[in-house]
């Protein structure tokens, strides 16, 4: 066998191996969510939802509707692939996304919502005239238990944000429900356990003046690269909140990195 034929055989073997072992459609991403899930694992806290929120802004960019739709379709296509997809994957994946377009004098916005997938998402991309034209990207991904899939999809979305010149800011949260009201002593025990697992420290506590059943603990860990620096110079990237509902007699616990964006 001559050298040319040997090279051809080697290339074919590499391609076949890639297909057989099902290497991801994109490069493998870090399993951030799976790692955090293990670190916050406390017997009393049963996680019911995991969410990832990505946002990015490309300043000084004016885009037309057609370009926004193309970007929207890129996200939809990227989120349609699964962890098991190979690099040679050409399959069409069913992705029942509902899309919409809004146009005003100063703004064009495209949106896509997928509620039926195992990892539902909501995407908005808008080009808006402020002092200058800016493009705003926002994506929320959620899952009940498939963290590997969620990790993969957040990685694909972050790659697209970077490709478009919008450095992605990320917020991750874990929601859990605890039976009945949790005492101050029990809350502190849970919080200290989680901080210890994350090799972190508590920075401060927020107590809602109007609702004594709502309290949030803030801290910092080097295990998470993202953080917020306050005016006092303290870094914060952990938020653990407890919200008690008197009607249902249940306490919702939210563990977020670096913080939870939605209202309690």
Tab-separated table of C-alpha atoms in Angstrom:
chain	number	residue	atom	x	y	z
A	1	UNK	CA	0.000	0.000	0.000
A	2	UNK	CA	1.487	3.325	-1.043
A	3	UNK	CA	1.684	6.367	1.213
A	4	UNK	CA	-1.282	8.107	-0.422
A	5	UNK	CA	-3.575	5.127	0.134
A	6	UNK	CA	-2.362	4.744	3.714
A	7	UNK	CA	-3.192	8.389	4.408
A	8	UNK	CA	-6.660	7.958	2.898
A	9	UNK	CA	-7.336	4.902	5.064
A	10	UNK	CA	-6.171	6.768	8.190
A	11	UNK	CA	-8.510	9.705	7.475
A	12	UNK	CA	-11.472	7.360	6.937
A	13	UNK	CA	-10.729	5.545	10.208
A	14	UNK	CA	-10.602	8.827	12.133
A	15	UNK	CA	-13.928	9.951	10.670
A	16	UNK	CA	-15.557	6.602	11.389
A	17	UNK	CA	-14.280	6.637	14.974
A	18	UNK	CA	-15.683	10.143	15.456
A	19	UNK	CA	-19.069	9.001	14.209
A	20	UNK	CA	-19.152	5.721	16.143
A	21	UNK	CA	-18.259	7.212	19.495
A	22	UNK	CA	-20.689	10.084	18.977
A	23	UNK	CA	-18.403	13.008	19.748
A	24	UNK	CA	-20.452	16.143	20.277
A	25	UNK	CA	-21.666	18.276	17.414
A	26	UNK	CA	-19.525	21.027	18.948
A	27	UNK	CA	-16.463	20.849	21.176
A	28	UNK	CA	-17.131	19.515	24.676
A	29	UNK	CA	-18.000	22.210	27.213
A	30	UNK	CA	-17.198	22.240	30.953
A	31	UNK	CA	-19.833	20.561	33.127
A	32	UNK	CA	-20.342	23.644	35.300
A	33	UNK	CA	-23.948	22.863	36.250
A	34	UNK	CA	-23.184	19.271	37.171
A	35	UNK	CA	-20.288	20.391	39.376
A	36	UNK	CA	-22.362	23.038	41.166
A	37	UNK	CA	-25.213	20.562	41.646
A	38	UNK	CA	-22.879	18.226	43.538
A	39	UNK	CA	-21.455	21.059	45.643
A	40	UNK	CA	-24.841	22.392	46.787
A	41	UNK	CA	-26.185	18.907	47.464
A	42	UNK	CA	-27.833	18.892	50.891
A	43	UNK	CA	-30.290	16.111	51.897
A	44	UNK	CA	-33.009	18.557	52.981
A	45	UNK	CA	-32.892	20.442	49.666
A	46	UNK	CA	-34.428	18.644	46.675
A	47	UNK	CA	-33.797	20.662	43.515
A	48	UNK	CA	-36.863	20.896	41.258
A	49	UNK	CA	-35.568	23.311	38.594
A	50	UNK	CA	-32.239	24.498	37.262
A	51	UNK	CA	-31.994	27.640	35.153
A	52	UNK	CA	-29.387	29.536	33.166
A	53	UNK	CA	-29.804	33.163	32.142
A	54	UNK	CA	-27.488	34.652	29.525
A	55	UNK	CA	-27.403	38.292	28.487
A	56	UNK	CA	-25.109	40.279	26.237
A	57	UNK	CA	-24.945	43.661	24.530
A	58	UNK	CA	-23.184	44.681	21.334
A	59	UNK	CA	-22.914	48.458	21.548
A	60	UNK	CA	-22.965	50.690	18.472
A	61	UNK	CA	-24.442	48.070	16.162
A	62	UNK	CA	-27.377	48.645	13.830
A	63	UNK	CA	-28.984	45.500	12.417
A	64	UNK	CA	-31.914	44.969	10.071
A	65	UNK	CA	-34.757	42.513	10.596
A	66	UNK	CA	-33.330	39.912	8.246
A	67	UNK	CA	-30.048	39.766	10.195
A	68	UNK	CA	-31.887	39.437	13.510
A	69	UNK	CA	-33.933	36.535	12.131
A	70	UNK	CA	-30.766	34.816	10.921
A	71	UNK	CA	-29.248	35.123	14.409
A	72	UNK	CA	-32.441	33.820	15.993
A	73	UNK	CA	-32.395	30.790	13.684
A	74	UNK	CA	-28.755	30.123	14.585
A	75	UNK	CA	-29.729	29.857	18.253
A	76	UNK	CA	-32.733	27.644	17.493
A	77	UNK	CA	-30.557	25.322	15.413
A	78	UNK	CA	-27.794	25.169	18.038
A	79	UNK	CA	-30.264	24.371	20.827
A	80	UNK	CA	-31.917	21.641	18.745
A	81	UNK	CA	-28.843	19.398	18.928
A	82	UNK	CA	-28.369	16.951	21.765
A	83	UNK	CA	-25.299	15.803	23.665
A	84	UNK	CA	-25.324	12.552	21.685
A	85	UNK	CA	-25.051	14.355	18.318
A	86	UNK	CA	-21.818	13.574	16.491
A	87	UNK	CA	-19.645	16.081	14.670
A	88	UNK	CA	-20.992	14.590	11.434
A	89	UNK	CA	-24.579	15.072	12.531
A	90	UNK	CA	-26.730	16.365	9.675
A	91	UNK	CA	-30.060	15.235	11.103
A	92	UNK	CA	-33.035	17.543	11.404
A	93	UNK	CA	-34.163	17.762	15.008
A	94	UNK	CA	-37.757	18.555	15.838
A	95	UNK	CA	-37.781	21.895	17.630
A	96	UNK	CA	-41.279	23.309	18.151
A	97	UNK	CA	-40.291	26.930	18.785
A	98	UNK	CA	-42.827	29.727	18.612
A	99	UNK	CA	-41.285	32.802	16.997
A	100	UNK	CA	-42.482	36.392	16.841
A	101	UNK	CA	-41.398	39.783	15.467
A	102	UNK	CA	-42.044	43.247	16.886
A	103	UNK	CA	-41.155	46.482	15.116
A	104	UNK	CA	-41.439	50.070	16.321
A	105	UNK	CA	-39.766	53.305	15.287
A	106	UNK	CA	-36.788	52.759	17.604
A	107	UNK	CA	-36.701	49.006	17.990
A	108	UNK	CA	-36.792	45.671	16.162
A	109	UNK	CA	-37.181	42.531	18.288
A	110	UNK	CA	-37.341	38.846	17.439
A	111	UNK	CA	-38.322	36.216	20.001
A	112	UNK	CA	-38.372	32.435	20.174
A	113	UNK	CA	-39.977	30.315	22.885
A	114	UNK	CA	-39.790	26.547	23.211
A	115	UNK	CA	-41.901	25.115	26.041
A	116	UNK	CA	-42.077	21.514	24.853
A	117	UNK	CA	-38.410	20.544	24.791
A	118	UNK	CA	-36.694	18.722	27.663
A	119	UNK	CA	-34.734	21.931	28.223
A	120	UNK	CA	-37.234	24.749	27.495
A	121	UNK	CA	-35.924	28.183	26.570
A	122	UNK	CA	-36.945	31.753	25.865
A	123	UNK	CA	-34.833	33.909	23.538
A	124	UNK	CA	-35.060	37.599	22.639
A	125	UNK	CA	-32.771	39.557	20.344
A	126	UNK	CA	-33.472	43.230	19.788
A	127	UNK	CA	-31.789	46.123	18.033
A	128	UNK	CA	-32.688	49.360	19.778
A	129	UNK	CA	-31.952	53.014	19.263
A	130	UNK	CA	-30.743	54.482	22.546
A	131	UNK	CA	-28.115	57.210	22.190
A	132	UNK	CA	-26.656	54.825	19.639
A	133	UNK	CA	-27.918	51.633	18.051
A	134	UNK	CA	-27.298	48.618	20.293
A	135	UNK	CA	-28.155	44.932	20.041
A	136	UNK	CA	-29.408	43.152	23.164
A	137	UNK	CA	-29.330	39.373	23.553
A	138	UNK	CA	-31.211	37.512	26.295
A	139	UNK	CA	-31.700	33.770	26.727
A	140	UNK	CA	-33.181	31.716	29.567
A	141	UNK	CA	-32.721	27.938	29.622
A	142	UNK	CA	-34.309	25.636	32.190
A	143	UNK	CA	-34.322	21.942	32.994
A	144	UNK	CA	-35.648	19.589	35.632
A	145	UNK	CA	-32.881	17.003	35.740
A	146	UNK	CA	-30.871	16.763	32.494
A	147	UNK	CA	-27.931	18.926	33.536
A	148	UNK	CA	-25.599	17.458	30.923
A	149	UNK	CA	-27.942	18.627	28.169
A	150	UNK	CA	-28.386	22.013	29.820
A	151	UNK	CA	-24.610	22.432	30.175
A	152	UNK	CA	-24.162	21.648	26.493
A	153	UNK	CA	-26.827	24.113	25.342
A	154	UNK	CA	-25.588	26.984	27.519
A	155	UNK	CA	-22.153	26.424	26.009
A	156	UNK	CA	-23.497	26.613	22.448
A	157	UNK	CA	-25.408	29.792	23.217
A	158	UNK	CA	-22.366	31.443	24.839
A	159	UNK	CA	-20.302	30.624	21.755
A	160	UNK	CA	-22.870	32.385	19.560
A	161	UNK	CA	-22.986	35.439	21.849
A	162	UNK	CA	-19.192	35.746	21.590
A	163	UNK	CA	-19.332	35.259	17.840
A	164	UNK	CA	-21.723	38.220	17.630
A	165	UNK	CA	-19.498	40.456	19.765
A	166	UNK	CA	-21.761	40.352	22.835
A	167	UNK	CA	-19.746	39.127	25.834
A	168	UNK	CA	-22.188	36.857	27.696
A	169	UNK	CA	-23.058	37.529	31.321
A	170	UNK	CA	-24.348	34.415	33.044
A	171	UNK	CA	-26.568	33.745	36.023
A	172	UNK	CA	-27.273	30.188	37.229
A	173	UNK	CA	-29.945	29.197	39.728
A	174	UNK	CA	-31.186	26.063	41.476
A	175	UNK	CA	-34.757	26.065	42.846
A	176	UNK	CA	-35.937	23.741	45.584
A	177	UNK	CA	-39.019	23.386	47.748
A	178	UNK	CA	-38.888	22.647	51.468
A	179	UNK	CA	-41.856	21.387	53.461
A	180	UNK	CA	-43.246	23.898	55.996
A	181	UNK	CA	-41.552	26.989	57.419
A	182	UNK	CA	-37.835	26.807	58.105
A	183	UNK	CA	-36.505	28.250	61.355
A	184	UNK	CA	-33.637	30.737	61.496
A	185	UNK	CA	-31.391	28.090	63.051
A	186	UNK	CA	-32.214	25.568	60.312
A	187	UNK	CA	-31.670	28.143	57.570
A	188	UNK	CA	-28.251	29.047	58.947
A	189	UNK	CA	-27.266	25.389	59.163
A	190	UNK	CA	-28.236	24.804	55.527
A	191	UNK	CA	-26.500	27.974	54.347
A	192	UNK	CA	-23.283	27.225	56.242
A	193	UNK	CA	-23.221	23.687	54.812
A	194	UNK	CA	-23.587	24.989	51.242
A	195	UNK	CA	-20.935	27.690	51.744
A	196	UNK	CA	-18.556	25.079	53.159
A	197	UNK	CA	-19.182	22.755	50.197
A	198	UNK	CA	-18.381	25.644	47.858
A	199	UNK	CA	-15.314	26.655	49.893
A	200	UNK	CA	-16.921	30.057	50.252
A	201	UNK	CA	-17.740	32.579	52.964
A	202	UNK	CA	-20.808	34.586	53.893
A	203	UNK	CA	-20.651	38.321	53.178
A	204	UNK	CA	-24.009	39.672	54.352
A	205	UNK	CA	-27.692	38.914	54.949
A	206	UNK	CA	-30.790	40.647	53.587
A	207	UNK	CA	-34.038	40.521	55.568
A	208	UNK	CA	-37.192	41.824	53.879
A	209	UNK	CA	-38.642	44.579	56.097
A	210	UNK	CA	-42.202	43.891	54.946
A	211	UNK	CA	-42.000	40.091	54.949
A	212	UNK	CA	-40.156	38.364	57.768
A	213	UNK	CA	-40.485	35.070	55.875
A	214	UNK	CA	-38.155	36.246	53.097
A	215	UNK	CA	-34.419	36.274	53.720
A	216	UNK	CA	-31.366	36.081	51.453
A	217	UNK	CA	-27.753	35.237	52.282
A	218	UNK	CA	-24.893	36.498	50.109
A	219	UNK	CA	-21.365	35.172	49.892
A	220	UNK	CA	-18.304	34.582	47.754
A	221	UNK	CA	-16.448	31.535	46.446
A	222	UNK	CA	-13.483	31.131	44.129
A	223	UNK	CA	-15.231	28.061	42.691
A	224	UNK	CA	-17.303	30.421	40.506
A	225	UNK	CA	-15.339	32.852	38.279
A	226	UNK	CA	-18.160	35.389	37.843
A	227	UNK	CA	-18.757	37.864	40.652
A	228	UNK	CA	-20.151	41.287	41.488
A	229	UNK	CA	-17.967	43.788	43.303
A	230	UNK	CA	-19.727	46.180	45.639
A	231	UNK	CA	-18.815	49.760	46.533
A	232	UNK	CA	-17.074	48.420	49.637
A	233	UNK	CA	-14.828	46.218	47.494
A	234	UNK	CA	-16.440	42.952	48.611
A	235	UNK	CA	-16.992	40.339	45.919
A	236	UNK	CA	-20.293	38.456	45.800
A	237	UNK	CA	-21.250	35.490	43.635
A	238	UNK	CA	-23.552	33.341	45.780
A	239	UNK	CA	-27.138	34.132	46.750
A	240	UNK	CA	-29.186	31.713	48.868
A	241	UNK	CA	-32.779	32.851	49.377
A	242	UNK	CA	-35.648	31.434	51.411
A	243	UNK	CA	-39.249	32.487	50.700
A	244	UNK	CA	-42.005	31.033	52.866
A	245	UNK	CA	-45.580	30.782	51.536
A	246	UNK	CA	-48.137	30.741	54.344
A	247	UNK	CA	-50.908	29.498	52.047
A	248	UNK	CA	-49.080	26.367	50.887
A	249	UNK	CA	-47.021	26.062	54.086
A	250	UNK	CA	-43.893	25.510	51.996
A	251	UNK	CA	-40.571	27.305	51.720
A	252	UNK	CA	-38.924	27.932	48.380
A	253	UNK	CA	-35.138	27.919	48.382
A	254	UNK	CA	-33.194	29.519	45.522
A	255	UNK	CA	-29.436	29.072	45.223
A	256	UNK	CA	-28.019	31.385	42.567
A	257	UNK	CA	-24.657	32.299	41.063
A	258	UNK	CA	-23.948	35.218	41.178
A	259	UNK	CA	-27.564	36.268	41.884
A	260	UNK	CA	-31.202	35.560	40.993
A	261	UNK	CA	-32.565	38.015	38.430
A	262	UNK	CA	-36.304	37.419	38.742
A	263	UNK	CA	-38.339	38.925	41.626
A	264	UNK	CA	-39.164	36.734	44.625
